[in-house]
mmCIF file of C-alpha atoms in Angstrom:
data_model
loop_
_atom_site.group_PDB
_atom_site.id
_atom_site.type_symbol
_atom_site.label_atom_id
_atom_site.label_comp_id
_atom_site.label_asym_id
_atom_site.label_seq_id
_atom_site.Cartn_x
_atom_site.Cartn_y
_atom_site.Cartn_z
ATOM 1 C CA UNK A 13 -4.724 -2.145 -13.330
ATOM 2 C CA UNK A 14 -2.459 -4.524 -11.707
ATOM 3 C CA UNK A 15 0.132 -7.309 -12.127
ATOM 4 C CA UNK A 16 -0.060 -10.278 -14.455
ATOM 5 C CA UNK A 17 -2.273 -9.913 -17.498
ATOM 6 C CA UNK A 18 -4.234 -7.064 -16.074
ATOM 7 C CA UNK A 19 -3.699 -3.632 -17.697
ATOM 8 C CA UNK A 20 -0.544 -1.978 -16.446
ATOM 9 C CA UNK A 21 -0.277 1.632 -15.350
ATOM 10 C CA UNK A 22 1.217 3.870 -18.087
ATOM 11 C CA UNK A 23 4.783 4.979 -17.999
ATOM 12 C CA UNK A 24 5.200 7.794 -15.710
ATOM 13 C CA UNK A 25 2.713 6.633 -13.148
ATOM 14 C CA UNK A 26 3.939 6.452 -9.670
ATOM 15 C CA UNK A 27 3.252 3.877 -6.977
ATOM 16 C CA UNK A 28 1.095 5.762 -4.308
ATOM 17 C CA UNK A 29 -1.341 3.513 -2.470
ATOM 18 C CA UNK A 30 -3.894 6.386 -2.334
ATOM 19 C CA UNK A 31 -4.066 6.173 -6.288
ATOM 20 C CA UNK A 32 -5.681 2.835 -6.064
ATOM 21 C CA UNK A 33 -8.685 4.477 -4.100
ATOM 22 C CA UNK A 34 -9.067 6.583 -7.403
ATOM 23 C CA UNK A 35 -8.702 3.500 -9.595
ATOM 24 C CA UNK A 36 -11.488 1.751 -7.545
ATOM 25 C CA UNK A 37 -13.865 4.692 -7.786
ATOM 26 C CA UNK A 38 -13.193 4.786 -11.468
ATOM 27 C CA UNK A 39 -14.327 1.145 -11.663
ATOM 28 C CA UNK A 40 -17.379 1.786 -9.491
ATOM 29 C CA UNK A 41 -18.541 4.565 -11.745
ATOM 30 C CA UNK A 42 -17.836 2.573 -14.882
ATOM 31 C CA UNK A 43 -19.908 -0.135 -13.531
ATOM 32 C CA UNK A 44 -22.646 2.235 -12.299
ATOM 33 C CA UNK A 45 -22.688 0.490 -8.791
ATOM 34 C CA UNK A 46 -24.751 2.156 -6.268
ATOM 35 C CA UNK A 47 -23.513 0.081 -3.451
ATOM 36 C CA UNK A 48 -21.143 -2.896 -3.295
ATOM 37 C CA UNK A 49 -19.329 -5.325 -0.957
ATOM 38 C CA UNK A 50 -15.486 -5.231 -1.026
ATOM 39 C CA UNK A 51 -13.329 -8.351 -0.484
ATOM 40 C CA UNK A 52 -9.602 -7.974 -0.643
ATOM 41 C CA UNK A 53 -6.529 -9.749 0.244
ATOM 42 C CA UNK A 54 -3.027 -8.190 1.148
ATOM 43 C CA UNK A 55 -2.594 -4.775 -0.678
ATOM 44 C CA UNK A 56 -6.161 -5.123 -2.130
ATOM 45 C CA UNK A 57 -7.476 -5.266 1.388
ATOM 46 C CA UNK A 58 -5.672 -2.156 2.304
ATOM 47 C CA UNK A 59 -7.201 -0.475 -0.698
ATOM 48 C CA UNK A 60 -10.608 -1.490 0.509
ATOM 49 C CA UNK A 61 -10.040 -0.119 3.858
ATOM 50 C CA UNK A 62 -8.972 3.256 2.401
ATOM 51 C CA UNK A 63 -11.834 3.243 -0.071
ATOM 52 C CA UNK A 64 -14.518 2.386 2.440
ATOM 53 C CA UNK A 65 -13.313 5.323 4.570
ATOM 54 C CA UNK A 66 -13.282 7.744 1.802
ATOM 55 C CA UNK A 67 -16.498 6.531 0.077
ATOM 56 C CA UNK A 68 -18.648 5.082 2.835
ATOM 57 C CA UNK A 69 -21.944 5.738 0.995
ATOM 58 C CA UNK A 70 -21.058 3.224 -1.687
ATOM 59 C CA UNK A 71 -19.938 0.427 0.595
ATOM 60 C CA UNK A 72 -22.243 -2.175 2.140
ATOM 61 C CA UNK A 73 -19.489 -4.354 3.964
ATOM 62 C CA UNK A 74 -15.853 -4.806 3.664
ATOM 63 C CA UNK A 75 -13.788 -8.035 4.182
ATOM 64 C CA UNK A 76 -9.991 -7.645 4.149
ATOM 65 C CA UNK A 77 -7.735 -10.556 4.621
ATOM 66 C CA UNK A 78 -4.179 -10.305 6.320
ATOM 67 C CA UNK A 79 -3.922 -6.650 5.352
ATOM 68 C CA UNK A 80 -5.401 -4.127 7.795
ATOM 69 C CA UNK A 81 -2.473 -1.815 7.777
ATOM 70 C CA UNK A 82 -1.012 0.212 4.944
ATOM 71 C CA UNK A 83 2.717 0.790 4.900
ATOM 72 C CA UNK A 84 3.392 3.576 7.412
ATOM 73 C CA UNK A 85 6.285 5.976 7.832
ATOM 74 C CA UNK A 86 7.315 8.619 10.225
ATOM 75 C CA UNK A 87 7.448 12.184 9.051
ATOM 76 C CA UNK A 88 11.154 12.195 9.586
ATOM 77 C CA UNK A 89 11.664 9.424 6.930
ATOM 78 C CA UNK A 90 9.709 11.327 4.158
ATOM 79 C CA UNK A 91 12.837 12.875 2.369
ATOM 80 C CA UNK A 92 14.885 9.866 2.541
ATOM 81 C CA UNK A 93 11.998 7.736 1.221
ATOM 82 C CA UNK A 94 11.288 10.104 -1.623
ATOM 83 C CA UNK A 95 14.931 9.906 -2.825
ATOM 84 C CA UNK A 96 14.868 6.057 -2.602
ATOM 85 C CA UNK A 97 11.563 5.833 -4.508
ATOM 86 C CA UNK A 98 12.644 8.482 -7.144
ATOM 87 C CA UNK A 99 15.899 6.775 -7.799
ATOM 88 C CA UNK A 100 14.025 3.436 -8.268
ATOM 89 C CA UNK A 101 11.707 4.917 -10.876
ATOM 90 C CA UNK A 102 14.440 6.929 -12.744
ATOM 91 C CA UNK A 103 16.866 4.019 -12.879
ATOM 92 C CA UNK A 104 14.036 1.490 -13.910
ATOM 93 C CA UNK A 105 15.555 -0.810 -11.448
ATOM 94 C CA UNK A 106 12.968 -3.552 -11.235
ATOM 95 C CA UNK A 107 13.694 -6.562 -13.392
ATOM 96 C CA UNK A 108 11.815 -9.853 -13.523
ATOM 97 C CA UNK A 109 14.048 -12.842 -12.969
ATOM 98 C CA UNK A 110 13.880 -15.752 -15.355
ATOM 99 C CA UNK A 111 13.267 -19.341 -14.234
ATOM 100 C CA UNK A 112 13.992 -22.473 -16.163
ATOM 101 C CA UNK A 113 10.335 -23.754 -15.883
ATOM 102 C CA UNK A 114 7.078 -23.298 -14.023
ATOM 103 C CA UNK A 115 7.876 -25.900 -11.332
ATOM 104 C CA UNK A 116 11.081 -24.049 -10.381
ATOM 105 C CA UNK A 117 9.416 -20.778 -10.293
ATOM 106 C CA UNK A 118 6.607 -22.083 -8.178
ATOM 107 C CA UNK A 119 9.088 -23.585 -5.755
ATOM 108 C CA UNK A 120 10.929 -20.310 -5.381
ATOM 109 C CA UNK A 121 7.635 -18.468 -4.873
ATOM 110 C CA UNK A 122 6.878 -20.815 -2.000
ATOM 111 C CA UNK A 123 9.998 -20.000 -0.221
ATOM 112 C CA UNK A 124 9.609 -16.337 -0.637
ATOM 113 C CA UNK A 125 8.644 -13.979 2.277
ATOM 114 C CA UNK A 126 4.803 -13.663 1.489
ATOM 115 C CA UNK A 127 4.381 -17.026 0.409
ATOM 116 C CA UNK A 128 6.218 -19.078 3.172
ATOM 117 C CA UNK A 129 3.888 -21.835 4.373
ATOM 118 C CA UNK A 130 1.854 -22.062 1.176
ATOM 119 C CA UNK A 131 2.039 -25.453 -0.724
ATOM 120 C CA UNK A 132 4.143 -25.458 -3.863
ATOM 121 C CA UNK A 133 0.928 -26.630 -5.888
ATOM 122 C CA UNK A 134 -0.940 -23.610 -4.645
ATOM 123 C CA UNK A 135 1.868 -21.400 -5.538
ATOM 124 C CA UNK A 136 1.726 -22.975 -8.949
ATOM 125 C CA UNK A 137 -1.883 -21.832 -9.394
ATOM 126 C CA UNK A 138 -0.788 -18.245 -8.681
ATOM 127 C CA UNK A 139 2.294 -18.166 -10.978
ATOM 128 C CA UNK A 140 0.341 -19.789 -13.813
ATOM 129 C CA UNK A 141 -1.851 -16.704 -14.005
ATOM 130 C CA UNK A 142 0.850 -14.237 -14.524
ATOM 131 C CA UNK A 143 3.776 -15.985 -16.266
ATOM 132 C CA UNK A 144 4.952 -15.754 -19.733
ATOM 133 C CA UNK A 145 7.789 -17.375 -21.834
ATOM 134 C CA UNK A 146 11.117 -15.506 -21.976
ATOM 135 C CA UNK A 147 14.672 -16.077 -22.893
ATOM 136 C CA UNK A 148 15.986 -18.680 -20.420
ATOM 137 C CA UNK A 149 12.523 -20.089 -19.548
ATOM 138 C CA UNK A 150 9.493 -18.187 -17.899
ATOM 139 C CA UNK A 151 9.073 -15.063 -15.985
ATOM 140 C CA UNK A 152 6.417 -13.360 -14.018
ATOM 141 C CA UNK A 153 4.571 -10.332 -15.377
ATOM 142 C CA UNK A 154 4.576 -7.435 -12.979
ATOM 143 C CA UNK A 155 3.679 -3.749 -13.355
ATOM 144 C CA UNK A 156 7.025 -2.047 -12.329
ATOM 145 C CA UNK A 157 5.117 1.046 -11.191
ATOM 146 C CA UNK A 158 3.498 -1.042 -8.466
ATOM 147 C CA UNK A 159 6.743 -2.764 -7.359
ATOM 148 C CA UNK A 160 8.678 0.400 -6.574
ATOM 149 C CA UNK A 161 8.692 2.222 -3.323
ATOM 150 C CA UNK A 162 5.773 4.663 -2.857
ATOM 151 C CA UNK A 163 6.733 8.331 -3.356
ATOM 152 C CA UNK A 164 4.923 9.027 -0.090
ATOM 153 C CA UNK A 165 3.527 6.992 2.780
ATOM 154 C CA UNK A 166 0.799 7.650 5.284
ATOM 155 C CA UNK A 167 1.841 8.496 8.930
ATOM 156 C CA UNK A 168 -0.035 6.930 11.971
ATOM 157 C CA UNK A 169 -1.988 10.188 12.340
ATOM 158 C CA UNK A 170 -3.201 9.854 8.656
ATOM 159 C CA UNK A 171 -4.209 6.225 9.081
ATOM 160 C CA UNK A 172 -6.032 7.032 12.444
ATOM 161 C CA UNK A 173 -8.277 9.411 10.431
ATOM 162 C CA UNK A 174 -9.117 6.706 8.003
ATOM 163 C CA UNK A 175 -10.037 4.129 10.641
ATOM 164 C CA UNK A 176 -12.155 6.806 12.477
ATOM 165 C CA UNK A 177 -14.086 7.413 9.092
ATOM 166 C CA UNK A 178 -15.084 3.835 8.616
ATOM 167 C CA UNK A 179 -18.939 3.889 8.825
ATOM 168 C CA UNK A 180 -19.896 0.308 7.558
ATOM 169 C CA UNK A 181 -18.815 -3.112 9.045
ATOM 170 C CA UNK A 182 -15.283 -4.379 8.406
ATOM 171 C CA UNK A 183 -14.239 -7.965 8.870
ATOM 172 C CA UNK A 184 -10.564 -8.469 9.253
ATOM 173 C CA UNK A 185 -9.387 -12.005 8.815
ATOM 174 C CA UNK A 186 -5.820 -12.646 9.817
ATOM 175 C CA UNK A 187 -3.713 -15.737 9.221
ATOM 176 C CA UNK A 188 -2.204 -17.169 12.541
ATOM 177 C CA UNK A 189 1.004 -17.552 10.617
ATOM 178 C CA UNK A 190 0.394 -14.511 8.347
ATOM 179 C CA UNK A 191 1.366 -10.920 8.311
ATOM 180 C CA UNK A 192 2.114 -10.556 12.058
ATOM 181 C CA UNK A 193 4.704 -13.444 11.688
ATOM 182 C CA UNK A 194 6.240 -11.683 8.696
ATOM 183 C CA UNK A 195 6.137 -8.132 10.306
ATOM 184 C CA UNK A 196 6.088 -8.570 14.160
ATOM 185 C CA UNK A 197 5.862 -4.878 14.617
ATOM 186 C CA UNK A 198 2.199 -5.115 13.703
ATOM 187 C CA UNK A 199 1.286 -7.275 16.815
ATOM 188 C CA UNK A 200 -1.319 -5.684 18.863
ATOM 189 C CA UNK A 201 -2.394 -3.103 16.362
ATOM 190 C CA UNK A 202 -5.623 -4.803 15.607
ATOM 191 C CA UNK A 203 -6.780 -3.938 19.187
ATOM 192 C CA UNK A 204 -5.673 -0.347 18.757
ATOM 193 C CA UNK A 205 -7.771 -0.071 15.544
ATOM 194 C CA UNK A 206 -10.786 -1.674 17.348
ATOM 195 C CA UNK A 207 -10.426 0.770 20.062
ATOM 196 C CA UNK A 208 -10.807 3.581 17.545
ATOM 197 C CA UNK A 209 -13.795 2.003 15.650
ATOM 198 C CA UNK A 210 -16.043 -0.517 16.856
ATOM 199 C CA UNK A 211 -17.281 -1.495 13.381
ATOM 200 C CA UNK A 212 -13.967 -3.442 12.874
ATOM 201 C CA UNK A 213 -14.368 -7.229 13.696
ATOM 202 C CA UNK A 214 -11.337 -9.571 13.880
ATOM 203 C CA UNK A 215 -11.030 -13.257 13.384
ATOM 204 C CA UNK A 216 -7.896 -15.490 13.196
ATOM 205 C CA UNK A 217 -7.771 -18.126 10.552
ATOM 206 C CA UNK A 218 -5.400 -21.101 10.613
ATOM 207 C CA UNK A 219 -2.675 -20.653 7.823
ATOM 208 C CA UNK A 220 -0.009 -18.243 6.322
ATOM 209 C CA UNK A 221 -0.417 -14.854 4.598
ATOM 210 C CA UNK A 222 -2.453 -16.686 1.742
ATOM 211 C CA UNK A 223 -4.501 -18.575 4.235
ATOM 212 C CA UNK A 224 -7.551 -18.209 2.001
ATOM 213 C CA UNK A 225 -5.948 -20.598 -0.484
ATOM 214 C CA UNK A 226 -4.430 -22.930 2.207
ATOM 215 C CA UNK A 227 -7.708 -22.987 4.361
ATOM 216 C CA UNK A 228 -10.496 -22.003 1.928
ATOM 217 C CA UNK A 229 -13.296 -23.717 4.080
ATOM 218 C CA UNK A 230 -12.718 -21.808 7.223
ATOM 219 C CA UNK A 231 -12.218 -18.483 5.300
ATOM 220 C CA UNK A 232 -15.477 -18.914 3.466
ATOM 221 C CA UNK A 233 -17.358 -19.821 6.604
ATOM 222 C CA UNK A 234 -16.134 -16.712 8.415
ATOM 223 C CA UNK A 235 -17.177 -14.439 5.455
ATOM 224 C CA UNK A 236 -20.622 -16.178 5.347
ATOM 225 C CA UNK A 237 -21.214 -15.756 9.057
ATOM 226 C CA UNK A 238 -20.225 -12.152 8.699
ATOM 227 C CA UNK A 239 -22.992 -11.530 6.103
ATOM 228 C CA UNK A 240 -25.712 -13.296 7.960
#
């Protein structure tokens, strides 16, 4: 399940990142994979980290791109966050904006937080995969259940346990103008993770959050080296 033309979660599903570990295990069993390598970017990368910690016997290696850390909250925030997430779901508050045409949509995407630094033409490749005609032009297809706030988030202590449970090599590729530029509070946390588990390797790739599109050659070379 996911955005675009992928199957969406049924109504009544709630956006909790731990649910994606369950989804991935359903996929593994359906495909009858005894062992596999996981490569993921952004939220998919976070899913890979949580899955490789939970089901290490099925993982060979894991590559995550600009996404080593799941959203984390303090215990004191749990009640306020539950109210916020609940209201989003009940009010059905997520609406897809219409754009006159694909070019305007791609330009708007290139200027949005997670796509800053990515060429408009590359953004067009992304939006072409999940865009449909609508009144007023075109709009992107999103699964609202994955856009709302999570009902509950992990704490630092929860995440530490996941990191300590990693038993197979992990390569974390980070854009030099990527997630830390967007979320400065994450600066230095890679070193903290590596101090908890020596199986986590870290490399920096030139480019924004979507550096694998802006700089595919360097990205591919780093992944290839990791598998040698």
